[in-house]
Backbone as a ProteinNet text record, in pm:
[ID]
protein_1_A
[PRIMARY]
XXXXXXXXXXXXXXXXXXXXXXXXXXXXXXXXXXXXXXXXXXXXXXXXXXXXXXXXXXXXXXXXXXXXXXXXXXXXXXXXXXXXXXXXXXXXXXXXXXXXXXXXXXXXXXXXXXXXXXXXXXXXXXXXXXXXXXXXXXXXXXXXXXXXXXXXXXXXXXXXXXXXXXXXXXXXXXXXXXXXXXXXXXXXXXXXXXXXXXXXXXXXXXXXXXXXX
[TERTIARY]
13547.8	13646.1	13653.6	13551.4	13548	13610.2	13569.7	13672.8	13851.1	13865.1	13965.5	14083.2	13993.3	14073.4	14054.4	14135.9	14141.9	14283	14233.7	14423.2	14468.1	14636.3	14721.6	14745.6	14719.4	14684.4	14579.3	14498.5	14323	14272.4	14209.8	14187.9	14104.1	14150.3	14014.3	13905.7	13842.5	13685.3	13569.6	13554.9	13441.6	13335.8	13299.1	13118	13128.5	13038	12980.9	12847.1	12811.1	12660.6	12681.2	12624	12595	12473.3	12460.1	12298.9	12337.7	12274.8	12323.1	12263.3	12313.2	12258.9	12231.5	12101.6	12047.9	12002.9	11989.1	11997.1	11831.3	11763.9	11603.3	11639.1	11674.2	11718.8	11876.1	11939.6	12103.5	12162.2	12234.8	12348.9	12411	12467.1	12570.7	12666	12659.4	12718.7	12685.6	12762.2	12723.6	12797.5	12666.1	12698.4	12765.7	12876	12938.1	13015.4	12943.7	12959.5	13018.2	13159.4	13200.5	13232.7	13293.4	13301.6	13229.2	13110.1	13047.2	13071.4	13078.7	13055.8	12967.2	12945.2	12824.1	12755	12792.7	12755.7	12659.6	12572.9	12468.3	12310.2	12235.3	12120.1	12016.4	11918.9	11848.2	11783.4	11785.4	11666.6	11767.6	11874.3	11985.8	12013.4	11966.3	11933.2	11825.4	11749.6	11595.3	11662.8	11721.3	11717.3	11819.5	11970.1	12055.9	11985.1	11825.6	11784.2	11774.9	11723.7	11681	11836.4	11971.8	12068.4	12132.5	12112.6	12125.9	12032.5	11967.3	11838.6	11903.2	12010.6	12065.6	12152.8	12250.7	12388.5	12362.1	12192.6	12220	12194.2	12144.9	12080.1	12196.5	12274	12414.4	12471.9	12517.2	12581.6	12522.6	12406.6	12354.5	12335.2	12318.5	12335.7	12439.5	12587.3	12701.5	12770.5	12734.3	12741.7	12707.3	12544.5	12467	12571.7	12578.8	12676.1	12805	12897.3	13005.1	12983.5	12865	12827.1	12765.7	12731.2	12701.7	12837.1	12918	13058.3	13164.3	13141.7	13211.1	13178.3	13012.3	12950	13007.2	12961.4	12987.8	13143.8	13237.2	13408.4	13407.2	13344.3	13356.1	13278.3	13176.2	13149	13262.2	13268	13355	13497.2	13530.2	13643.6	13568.2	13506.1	13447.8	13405.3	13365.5	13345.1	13473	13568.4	13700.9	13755.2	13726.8	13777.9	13723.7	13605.3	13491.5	13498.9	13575.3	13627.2	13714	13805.6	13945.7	13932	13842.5	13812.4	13735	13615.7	13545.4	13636.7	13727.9	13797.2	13915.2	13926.4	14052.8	14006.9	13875.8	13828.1	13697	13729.7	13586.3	13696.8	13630.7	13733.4	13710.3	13639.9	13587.7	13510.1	13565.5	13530	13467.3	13343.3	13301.8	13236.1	13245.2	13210.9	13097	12977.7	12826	12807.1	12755.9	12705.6	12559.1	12464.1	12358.3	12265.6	12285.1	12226.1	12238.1	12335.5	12339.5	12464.7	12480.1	12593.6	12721	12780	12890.9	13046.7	13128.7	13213.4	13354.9	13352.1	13486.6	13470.4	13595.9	13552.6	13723.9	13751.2	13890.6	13906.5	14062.6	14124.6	14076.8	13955.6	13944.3	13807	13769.3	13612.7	13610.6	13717.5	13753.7	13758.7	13824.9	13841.3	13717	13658.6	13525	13436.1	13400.4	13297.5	13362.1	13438.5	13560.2	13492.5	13510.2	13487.1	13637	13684.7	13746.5	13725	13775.1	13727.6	13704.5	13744.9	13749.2	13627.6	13556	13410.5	13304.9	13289.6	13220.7	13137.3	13173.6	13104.5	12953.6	12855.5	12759.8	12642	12735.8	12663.3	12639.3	12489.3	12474.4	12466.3	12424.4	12408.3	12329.8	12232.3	12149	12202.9	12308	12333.7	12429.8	12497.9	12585.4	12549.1	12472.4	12387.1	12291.7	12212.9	12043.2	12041.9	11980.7	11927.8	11770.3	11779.4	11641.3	11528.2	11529.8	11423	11415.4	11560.1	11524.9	11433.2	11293.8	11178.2	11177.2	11211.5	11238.7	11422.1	11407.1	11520	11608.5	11469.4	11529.4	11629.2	11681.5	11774.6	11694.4	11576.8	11526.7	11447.4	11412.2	11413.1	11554.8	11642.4	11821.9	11816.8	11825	11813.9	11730.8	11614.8	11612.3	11585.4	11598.7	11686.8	11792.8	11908.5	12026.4	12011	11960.1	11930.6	11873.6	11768.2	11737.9	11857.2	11933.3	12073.3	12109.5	12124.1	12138.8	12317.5	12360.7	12495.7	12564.1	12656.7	12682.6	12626.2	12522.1	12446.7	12467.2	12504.5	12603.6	12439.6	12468	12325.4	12383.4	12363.4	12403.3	12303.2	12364.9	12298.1	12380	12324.1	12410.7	12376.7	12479.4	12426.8	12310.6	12406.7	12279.1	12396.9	12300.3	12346.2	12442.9	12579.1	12624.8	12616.3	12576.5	12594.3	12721.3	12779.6	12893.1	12902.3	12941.9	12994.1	13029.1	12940.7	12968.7	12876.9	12812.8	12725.1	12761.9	12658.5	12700.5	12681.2	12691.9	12699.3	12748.4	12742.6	12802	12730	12759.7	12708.7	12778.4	12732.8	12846.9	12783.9	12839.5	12767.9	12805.4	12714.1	12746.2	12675.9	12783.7	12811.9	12769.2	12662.5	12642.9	12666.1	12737.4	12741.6	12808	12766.1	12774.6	12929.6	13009.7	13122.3	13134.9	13044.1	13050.3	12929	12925.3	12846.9	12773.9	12645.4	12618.9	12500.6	12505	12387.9	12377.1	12468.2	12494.5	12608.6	12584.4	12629.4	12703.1	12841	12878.3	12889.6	12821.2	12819.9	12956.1	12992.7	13068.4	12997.4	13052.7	12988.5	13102.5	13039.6	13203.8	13149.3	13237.4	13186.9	13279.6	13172.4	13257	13248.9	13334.1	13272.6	13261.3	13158	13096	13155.5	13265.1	13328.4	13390.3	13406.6	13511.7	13642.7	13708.6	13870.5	13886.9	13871.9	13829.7	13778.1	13638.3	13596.2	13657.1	13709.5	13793.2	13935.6	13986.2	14095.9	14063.4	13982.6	13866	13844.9	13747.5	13754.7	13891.3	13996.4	14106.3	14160.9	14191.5	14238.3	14143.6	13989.9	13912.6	13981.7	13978.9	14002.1	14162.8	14234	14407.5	14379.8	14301.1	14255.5	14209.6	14154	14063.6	14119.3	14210	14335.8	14370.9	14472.9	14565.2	14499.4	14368.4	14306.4	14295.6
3866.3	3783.5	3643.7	3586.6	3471.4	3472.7	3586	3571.9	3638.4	3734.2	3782.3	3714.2	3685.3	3652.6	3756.5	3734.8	3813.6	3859.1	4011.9	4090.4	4013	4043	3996.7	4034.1	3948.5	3993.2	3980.8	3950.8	3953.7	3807.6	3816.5	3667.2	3633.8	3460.9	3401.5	3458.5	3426.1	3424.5	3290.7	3258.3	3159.9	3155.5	3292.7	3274.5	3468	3490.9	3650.6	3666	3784.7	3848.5	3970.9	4028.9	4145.6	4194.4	4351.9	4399.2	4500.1	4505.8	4648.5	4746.5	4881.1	4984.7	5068.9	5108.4	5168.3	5324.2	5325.2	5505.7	5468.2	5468.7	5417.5	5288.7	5261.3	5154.2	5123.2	5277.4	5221.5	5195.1	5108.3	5042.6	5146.7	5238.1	5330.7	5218.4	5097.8	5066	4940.4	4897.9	4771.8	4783.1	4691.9	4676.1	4536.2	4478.7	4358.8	4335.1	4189.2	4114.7	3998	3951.3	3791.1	3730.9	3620.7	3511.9	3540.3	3507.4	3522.4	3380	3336.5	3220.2	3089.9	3021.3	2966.4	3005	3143.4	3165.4	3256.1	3260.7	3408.2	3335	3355	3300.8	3366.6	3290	3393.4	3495.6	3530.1	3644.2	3765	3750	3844.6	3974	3950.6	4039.5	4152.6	4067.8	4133.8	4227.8	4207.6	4256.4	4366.5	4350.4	4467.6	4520.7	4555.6	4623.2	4774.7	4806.1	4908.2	5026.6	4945.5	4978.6	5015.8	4916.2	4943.7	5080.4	5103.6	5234.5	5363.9	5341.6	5425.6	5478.1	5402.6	5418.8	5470.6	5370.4	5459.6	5634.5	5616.6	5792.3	5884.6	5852.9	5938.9	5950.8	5796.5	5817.7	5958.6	5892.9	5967.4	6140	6129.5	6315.3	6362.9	6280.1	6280.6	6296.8	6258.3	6295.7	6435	6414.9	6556.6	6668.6	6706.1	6790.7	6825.1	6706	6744.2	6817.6	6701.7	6805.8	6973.6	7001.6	7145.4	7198.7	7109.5	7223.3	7258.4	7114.5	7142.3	7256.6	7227.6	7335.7	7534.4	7518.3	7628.9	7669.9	7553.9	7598.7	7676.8	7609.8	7630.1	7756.4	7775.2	7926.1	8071.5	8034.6	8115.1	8168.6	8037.5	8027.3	8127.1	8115.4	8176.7	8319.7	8317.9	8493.7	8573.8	8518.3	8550.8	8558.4	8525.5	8511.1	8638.6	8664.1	8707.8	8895.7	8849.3	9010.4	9082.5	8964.3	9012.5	9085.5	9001.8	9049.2	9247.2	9223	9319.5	9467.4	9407.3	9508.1	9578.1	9491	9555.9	9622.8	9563.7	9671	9776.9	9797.7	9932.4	9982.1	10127.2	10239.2	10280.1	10197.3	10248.8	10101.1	10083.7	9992.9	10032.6	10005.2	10031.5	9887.6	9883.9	9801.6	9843.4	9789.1	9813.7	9701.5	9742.7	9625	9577.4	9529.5	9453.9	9573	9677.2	9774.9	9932.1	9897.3	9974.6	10063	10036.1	10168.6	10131.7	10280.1	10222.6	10206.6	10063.5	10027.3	10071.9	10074.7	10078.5	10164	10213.3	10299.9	10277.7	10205.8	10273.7	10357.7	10379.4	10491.2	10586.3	10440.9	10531.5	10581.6	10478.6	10573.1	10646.5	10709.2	10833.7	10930.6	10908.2	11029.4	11036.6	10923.9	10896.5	11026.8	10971.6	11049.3	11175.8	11178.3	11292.2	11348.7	11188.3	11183.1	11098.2	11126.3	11056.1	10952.1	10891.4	10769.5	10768.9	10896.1	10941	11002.3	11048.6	11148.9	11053.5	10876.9	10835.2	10808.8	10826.2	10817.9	10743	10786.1	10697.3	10740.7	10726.2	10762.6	10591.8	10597.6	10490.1	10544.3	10387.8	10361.3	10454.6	10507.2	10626.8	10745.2	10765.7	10932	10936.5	10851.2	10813.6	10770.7	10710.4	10563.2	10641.3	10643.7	10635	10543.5	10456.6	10311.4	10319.4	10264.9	10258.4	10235.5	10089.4	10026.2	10009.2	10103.6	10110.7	10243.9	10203	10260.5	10355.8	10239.9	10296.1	10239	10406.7	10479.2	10466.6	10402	10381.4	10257	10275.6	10104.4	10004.9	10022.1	9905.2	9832.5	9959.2	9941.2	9915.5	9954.5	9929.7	9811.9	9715.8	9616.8	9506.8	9548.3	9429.4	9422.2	9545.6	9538.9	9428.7	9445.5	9384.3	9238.2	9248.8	9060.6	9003.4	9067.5	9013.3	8906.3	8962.3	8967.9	8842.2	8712.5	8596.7	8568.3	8456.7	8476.6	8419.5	8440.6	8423.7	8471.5	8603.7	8650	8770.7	8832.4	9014.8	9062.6	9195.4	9258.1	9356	9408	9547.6	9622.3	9724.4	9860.8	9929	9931.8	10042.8	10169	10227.8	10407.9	10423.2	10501.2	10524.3	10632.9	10707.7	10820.9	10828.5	10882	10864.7	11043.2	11084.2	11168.2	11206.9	11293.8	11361.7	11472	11401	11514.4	11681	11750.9	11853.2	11951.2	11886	11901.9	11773.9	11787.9	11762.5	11599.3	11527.2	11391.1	11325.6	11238.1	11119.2	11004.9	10993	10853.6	10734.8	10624.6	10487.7	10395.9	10292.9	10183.9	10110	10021.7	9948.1	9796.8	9685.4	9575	9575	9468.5	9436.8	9357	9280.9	9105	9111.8	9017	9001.7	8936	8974.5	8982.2	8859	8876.9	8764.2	8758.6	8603.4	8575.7	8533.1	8527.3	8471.8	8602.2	8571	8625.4	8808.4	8854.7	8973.2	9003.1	9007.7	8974.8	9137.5	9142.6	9245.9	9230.2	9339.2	9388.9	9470.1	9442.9	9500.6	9598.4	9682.7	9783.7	9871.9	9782.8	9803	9921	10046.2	10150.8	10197.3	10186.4	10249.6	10377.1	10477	10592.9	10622.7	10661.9	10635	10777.8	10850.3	10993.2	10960.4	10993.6	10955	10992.5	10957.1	10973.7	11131.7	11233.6	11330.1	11407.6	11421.1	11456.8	11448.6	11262.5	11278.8	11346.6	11419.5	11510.9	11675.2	11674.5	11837.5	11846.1	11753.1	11761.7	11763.1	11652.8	11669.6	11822.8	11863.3	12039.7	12127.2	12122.2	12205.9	12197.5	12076	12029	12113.1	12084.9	12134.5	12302.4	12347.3	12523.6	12545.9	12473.3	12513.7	12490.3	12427.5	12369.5	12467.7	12537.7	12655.2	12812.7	12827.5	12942.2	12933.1
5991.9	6060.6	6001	5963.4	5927.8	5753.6	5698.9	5560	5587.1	5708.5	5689	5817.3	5920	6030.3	6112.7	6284	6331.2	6316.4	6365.9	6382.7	6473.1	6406.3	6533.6	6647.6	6716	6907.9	6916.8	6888.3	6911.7	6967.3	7114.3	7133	7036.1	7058.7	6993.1	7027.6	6886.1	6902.5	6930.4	7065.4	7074.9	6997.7	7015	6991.3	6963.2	6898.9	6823.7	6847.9	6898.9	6853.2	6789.1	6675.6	6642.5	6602.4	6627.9	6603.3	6536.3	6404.9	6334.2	6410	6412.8	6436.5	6271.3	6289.1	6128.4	6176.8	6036.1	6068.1	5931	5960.1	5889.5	5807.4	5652.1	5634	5609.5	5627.7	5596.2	5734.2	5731.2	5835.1	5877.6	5985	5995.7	6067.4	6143.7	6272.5	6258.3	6353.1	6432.2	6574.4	6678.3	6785.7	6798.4	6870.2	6843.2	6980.3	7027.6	7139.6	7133	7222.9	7175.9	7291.2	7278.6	7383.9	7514.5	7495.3	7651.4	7679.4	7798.4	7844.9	7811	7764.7	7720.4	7621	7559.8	7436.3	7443.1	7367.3	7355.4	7347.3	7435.2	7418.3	7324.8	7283.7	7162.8	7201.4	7302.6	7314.7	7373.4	7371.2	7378	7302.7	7138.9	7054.2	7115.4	7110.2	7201.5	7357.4	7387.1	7541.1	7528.5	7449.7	7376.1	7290.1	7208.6	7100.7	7133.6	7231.8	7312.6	7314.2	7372.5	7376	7248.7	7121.7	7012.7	6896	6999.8	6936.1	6956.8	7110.7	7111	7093.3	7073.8	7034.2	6826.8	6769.6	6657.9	6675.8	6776.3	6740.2	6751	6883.6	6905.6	6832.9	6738.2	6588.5	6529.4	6516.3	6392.2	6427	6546	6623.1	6608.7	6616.7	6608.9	6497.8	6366.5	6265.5	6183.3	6249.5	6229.3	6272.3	6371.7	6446.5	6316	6319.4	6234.6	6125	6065.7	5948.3	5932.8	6070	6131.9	6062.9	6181.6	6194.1	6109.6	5991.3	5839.5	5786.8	5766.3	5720.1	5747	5911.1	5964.7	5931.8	5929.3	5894	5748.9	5658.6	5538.6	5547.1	5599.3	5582.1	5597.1	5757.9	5787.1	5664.9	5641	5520.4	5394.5	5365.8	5287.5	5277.3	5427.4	5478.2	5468.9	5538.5	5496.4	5419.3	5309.9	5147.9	5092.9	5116.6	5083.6	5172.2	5273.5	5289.1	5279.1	5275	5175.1	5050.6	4965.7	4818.9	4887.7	4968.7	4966.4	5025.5	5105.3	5189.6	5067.2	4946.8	4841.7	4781.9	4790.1	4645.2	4634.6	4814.1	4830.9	4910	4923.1	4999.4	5117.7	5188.7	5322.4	5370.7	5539	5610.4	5736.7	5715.4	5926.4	5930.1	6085.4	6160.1	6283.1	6253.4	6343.2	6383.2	6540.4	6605	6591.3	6671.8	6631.6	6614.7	6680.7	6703	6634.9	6534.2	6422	6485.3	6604.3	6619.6	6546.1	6571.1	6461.4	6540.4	6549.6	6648.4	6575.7	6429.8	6453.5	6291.4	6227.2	6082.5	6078.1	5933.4	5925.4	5812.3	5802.7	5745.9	5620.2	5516.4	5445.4	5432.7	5522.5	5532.9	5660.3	5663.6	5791.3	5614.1	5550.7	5442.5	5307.1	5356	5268.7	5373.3	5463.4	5535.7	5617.4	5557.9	5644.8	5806.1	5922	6027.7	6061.6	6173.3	6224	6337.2	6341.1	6474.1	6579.6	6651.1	6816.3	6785.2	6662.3	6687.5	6656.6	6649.7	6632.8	6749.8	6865	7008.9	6973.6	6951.9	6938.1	6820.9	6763.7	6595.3	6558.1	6483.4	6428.7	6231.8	6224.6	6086.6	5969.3	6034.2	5980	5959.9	6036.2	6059.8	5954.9	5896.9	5769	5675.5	5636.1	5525.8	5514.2	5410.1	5389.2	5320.4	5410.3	5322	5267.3	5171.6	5107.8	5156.3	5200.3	5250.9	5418.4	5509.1	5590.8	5681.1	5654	5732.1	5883.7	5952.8	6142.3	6147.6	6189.4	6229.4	6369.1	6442	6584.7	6567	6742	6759.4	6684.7	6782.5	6709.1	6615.4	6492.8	6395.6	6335.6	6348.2	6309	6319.4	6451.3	6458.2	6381.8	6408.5	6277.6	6155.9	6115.1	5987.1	5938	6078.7	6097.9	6058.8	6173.6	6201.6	6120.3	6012.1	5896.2	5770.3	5837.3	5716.2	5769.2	5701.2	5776	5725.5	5805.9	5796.2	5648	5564.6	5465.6	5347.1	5364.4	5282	5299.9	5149.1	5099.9	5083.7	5174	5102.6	5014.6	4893.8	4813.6	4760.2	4795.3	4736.1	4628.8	4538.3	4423.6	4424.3	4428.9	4415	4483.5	4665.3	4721.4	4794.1	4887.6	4951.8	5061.8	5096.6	5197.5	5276.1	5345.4	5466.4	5466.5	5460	5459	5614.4	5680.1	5828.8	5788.6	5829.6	5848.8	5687.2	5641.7	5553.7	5394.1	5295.1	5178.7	5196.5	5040.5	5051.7	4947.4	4913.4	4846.7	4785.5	4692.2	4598.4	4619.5	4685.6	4724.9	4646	4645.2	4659.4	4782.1	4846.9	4938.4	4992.2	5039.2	5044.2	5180.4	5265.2	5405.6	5487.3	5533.2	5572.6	5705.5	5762.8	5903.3	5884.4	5962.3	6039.8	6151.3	6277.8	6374.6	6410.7	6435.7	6501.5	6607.9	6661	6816.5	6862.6	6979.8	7058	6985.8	6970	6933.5	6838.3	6707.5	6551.5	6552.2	6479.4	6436.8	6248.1	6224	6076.4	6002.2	5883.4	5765.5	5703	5690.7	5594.9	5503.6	5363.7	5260.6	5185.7	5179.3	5092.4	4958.3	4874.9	4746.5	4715.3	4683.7	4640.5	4511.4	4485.7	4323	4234.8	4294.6	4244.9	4158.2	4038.2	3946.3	3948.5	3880.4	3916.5	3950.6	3813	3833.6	3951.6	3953.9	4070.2	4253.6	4217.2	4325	4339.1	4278.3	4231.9	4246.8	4191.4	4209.8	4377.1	4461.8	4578.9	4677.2	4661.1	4725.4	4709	4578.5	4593.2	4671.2	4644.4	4719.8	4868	4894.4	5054.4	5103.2	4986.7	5028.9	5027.9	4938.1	4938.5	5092.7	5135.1	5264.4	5360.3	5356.6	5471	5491.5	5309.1	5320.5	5383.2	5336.6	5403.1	5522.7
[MASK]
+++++++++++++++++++++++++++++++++++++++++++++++++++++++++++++++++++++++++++++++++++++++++++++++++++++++++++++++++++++++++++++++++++++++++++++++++++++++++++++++++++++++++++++++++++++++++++++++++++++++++++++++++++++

């Protein structure tokens, strides 16, 4: 004020106190008091310090936070980017909850696992997948398996086994990443089928032969 002035409309200024508020030795703030009556006695600093301890911390909690929620935006942005890419370029999508069951399967991993969506009733992750390193089979071995998988982090498997309904199986590869998040996380599960062009041509006729019989 004293090099720039005050804005226009701003009463005079009698008299000023200010107390920085610090965040250890950098400045984030200042606290700033004017025209009191008679002015500011010295031990005024002293008696607003306490008040000034706190207003830095809220800052500084307050900041913290945003920077949470940048963070957390930019993830999300990213997850989304990130399943766009995964959803174009694998041939099969399900969706498992924390607990391995499986919530949702579309179109082409209905013709990947040649199951349809009304027969998924309460089939989990095992009865389709053989995962490598997953040990226990139960929920809750499923589970934390799951929860291992922290958010913004692809788990992959190359060439591993898929379960084929109604016998037989499949070579995929497959992509893992959590979907949503919170108390109870839903999982992606991107499948490739590792059949070659070929082969996948050989099976579709088998399939149209067995229709026609």
């Amino acid at each position: 004020l004293s090099v720039g002035g005050a804005p226009q409309g701003h009463p005079p200024l009698q008299n000023m106190l200010t107390i920085p508020l610090l965040r250890g030795p950098d400045l984030i703030g200042q606290l700033a008091l004017a025209n009191c009556e008679g002015g500011y006695r010295t031990d005024a600093s002293t008696f607003l310090a306490p008040i000034a301890a706190i207003l830095s911390e809220w800052m500084d909690s307050r900041e913290a936070r945003l920077g949470r929620v940048r963070v957390q935006e930019a993830l999300k942005r990213l997850q989304r980017q990130s399943s766009e890419v995964l959803s174009a370029t694998h041939d099969g999508v399900i969706i498992v909850n924390h607990r391995g069951k499986i919530y949702d399967i579309n179109e082409s991993g209905e013709a990947t696992f040649k199951i349809k969506s009304a027969q998924i009733g309460n089939m989990t992750v095992p009865e389709l997948i053989t995962l490598p390193d997953l040990d226990d089979k139960s929920a809750e071995g499923v589970e934390a398996y799951l929860n291992a998988i922290e958010d913004g982090v692809m788990k992959h498997y190359a060439n591993i086994t898929a379960l084929l309904q109604g016998g037989g199986s499949l070579p995929i590869d497959l992509v893992i990443a959590v979907q949503e998040s919170g108390p109870h996380k839903l999982y992606k599960f991107y499948i490739r089928n590792l059949l070659s062009g070929h082969e996948k041509a050989q099976e579709a006729l088998l399939q149209a032969q067995e229709e026609k019989d």
